């Protein structure tokens, strides 16, 4: 989680907040106690949406997406993170 907070890159979704709940917060829901919630910035779409919607991408779009992914992977590798 500490690494996620430190990763600041245009192609990596940002971790905004960490919320730790206790049993008191969830007294009406018996199955939830002592939970950790990671709150990320809003992202309207992700790669999964493209696959689920079966969007037809042209060569330039695929090239752009791959470039963004590889830039993000390079960045996290430079920071010593593995995925």
mmCIF file of C-alpha atoms in Angstrom:
data_model
loop_
_atom_site.group_PDB
_atom_site.id
_atom_site.type_symbol
_atom_site.label_atom_id
_atom_site.label_comp_id
_atom_site.label_asym_id
_atom_site.label_seq_id
_atom_site.Cartn_x
_atom_site.Cartn_y
_atom_site.Cartn_z
ATOM 1 C CA UNK A 1 0.000 0.000 0.000
ATOM 2 C CA UNK A 2 2.889 2.315 0.786
ATOM 3 C CA UNK A 3 4.238 1.780 -2.738
ATOM 4 C CA UNK A 4 0.834 2.496 -4.270
ATOM 5 C CA UNK A 5 0.723 5.836 -2.492
ATOM 6 C CA UNK A 6 4.123 6.767 -3.890
ATOM 7 C CA UNK A 7 3.427 5.836 -7.510
ATOM 8 C CA UNK A 8 2.680 9.119 -9.257
ATOM 9 C CA UNK A 9 2.483 8.647 -13.028
ATOM 10 C CA UNK A 10 0.036 9.820 -15.668
ATOM 11 C CA UNK A 11 -0.795 6.235 -16.684
ATOM 12 C CA UNK A 12 -1.263 4.809 -13.186
ATOM 13 C CA UNK A 13 -4.505 5.353 -11.331
ATOM 14 C CA UNK A 14 -3.903 7.227 -8.082
ATOM 15 C CA UNK A 15 -4.620 5.865 -4.641
ATOM 16 C CA UNK A 16 -6.547 8.712 -2.987
ATOM 17 C CA UNK A 17 -7.278 7.372 0.471
ATOM 18 C CA UNK A 18 -7.120 4.366 2.751
ATOM 19 C CA UNK A 19 -10.095 3.714 5.011
ATOM 20 C CA UNK A 20 -9.897 1.255 7.872
ATOM 21 C CA UNK A 21 -13.256 0.351 9.342
ATOM 22 C CA UNK A 22 -13.994 -1.132 12.685
ATOM 23 C CA UNK A 23 -16.885 -3.292 13.759
ATOM 24 C CA UNK A 24 -18.768 -0.266 15.130
ATOM 25 C CA UNK A 25 -18.932 1.283 11.660
ATOM 26 C CA UNK A 26 -20.644 -1.819 10.301
ATOM 27 C CA UNK A 27 -22.866 -2.862 13.208
ATOM 28 C CA UNK A 28 -25.820 -3.533 10.852
ATOM 29 C CA UNK A 29 -23.738 -5.749 8.560
ATOM 30 C CA UNK A 30 -22.493 -8.765 10.475
ATOM 31 C CA UNK A 31 -20.110 -10.055 7.791
ATOM 32 C CA UNK A 32 -17.994 -6.900 7.650
ATOM 33 C CA UNK A 33 -15.556 -6.079 10.414
ATOM 34 C CA UNK A 34 -12.050 -4.664 10.497
ATOM 35 C CA UNK A 35 -11.907 -4.040 6.763
ATOM 36 C CA UNK A 36 -9.423 -2.075 4.722
ATOM 37 C CA UNK A 37 -10.762 -0.075 1.780
ATOM 38 C CA UNK A 38 -8.544 1.433 -0.909
ATOM 39 C CA UNK A 39 -10.094 4.492 -2.550
ATOM 40 C CA UNK A 40 -8.768 5.246 -6.022
ATOM 41 C CA UNK A 41 -9.387 8.203 -8.306
ATOM 42 C CA UNK A 42 -12.385 7.926 -10.607
ATOM 43 C CA UNK A 43 -11.684 6.290 -13.931
ATOM 44 C CA UNK A 44 -14.527 6.311 -16.464
ATOM 45 C CA UNK A 45 -13.176 3.355 -18.437
ATOM 46 C CA UNK A 46 -10.487 0.740 -18.169
ATOM 47 C CA UNK A 47 -9.042 -1.844 -20.543
ATOM 48 C CA UNK A 48 -11.596 -4.406 -19.461
ATOM 49 C CA UNK A 49 -14.364 -2.121 -20.742
ATOM 50 C CA UNK A 50 -12.793 -2.194 -24.196
ATOM 51 C CA UNK A 51 -12.761 -5.980 -24.207
ATOM 52 C CA UNK A 52 -16.252 -6.407 -22.738
ATOM 53 C CA UNK A 53 -17.737 -3.888 -25.152
ATOM 54 C CA UNK A 54 -15.807 -5.556 -27.966
ATOM 55 C CA UNK A 55 -14.733 -2.209 -29.320
ATOM 56 C CA UNK A 56 -13.018 -2.274 -32.639
ATOM 57 C CA UNK A 57 -9.722 -0.473 -32.207
ATOM 58 C CA UNK A 58 -7.645 0.705 -35.110
ATOM 59 C CA UNK A 59 -3.878 0.259 -35.309
ATOM 60 C CA UNK A 60 -3.113 3.728 -33.938
ATOM 61 C CA UNK A 61 -5.378 3.231 -30.916
ATOM 62 C CA UNK A 62 -3.789 -0.122 -30.093
ATOM 63 C CA UNK A 63 -0.346 1.419 -30.478
ATOM 64 C CA UNK A 64 -1.276 4.282 -28.120
ATOM 65 C CA UNK A 65 -2.706 1.930 -25.490
ATOM 66 C CA UNK A 66 0.352 -0.322 -25.610
ATOM 67 C CA UNK A 67 2.673 2.684 -25.312
ATOM 68 C CA UNK A 68 0.805 3.893 -22.213
ATOM 69 C CA UNK A 69 0.913 0.436 -20.613
ATOM 70 C CA UNK A 70 4.618 0.016 -21.299
ATOM 71 C CA UNK A 71 5.418 3.489 -19.940
ATOM 72 C CA UNK A 72 3.558 2.650 -16.721
ATOM 73 C CA UNK A 73 5.282 -0.735 -16.388
ATOM 74 C CA UNK A 74 8.681 0.856 -16.997
ATOM 75 C CA UNK A 75 7.927 3.451 -14.308
ATOM 76 C CA UNK A 76 6.922 0.911 -11.658
ATOM 77 C CA UNK A 77 9.959 -1.230 -12.481
ATOM 78 C CA UNK A 78 12.205 1.828 -12.031
ATOM 79 C CA UNK A 79 10.608 2.309 -8.601
ATOM 80 C CA UNK A 80 11.472 -1.274 -7.649
ATOM 81 C CA UNK A 81 7.892 -2.546 -7.733
ATOM 82 C CA UNK A 82 6.829 -5.776 -9.349
ATOM 83 C CA UNK A 83 3.332 -6.576 -10.512
#
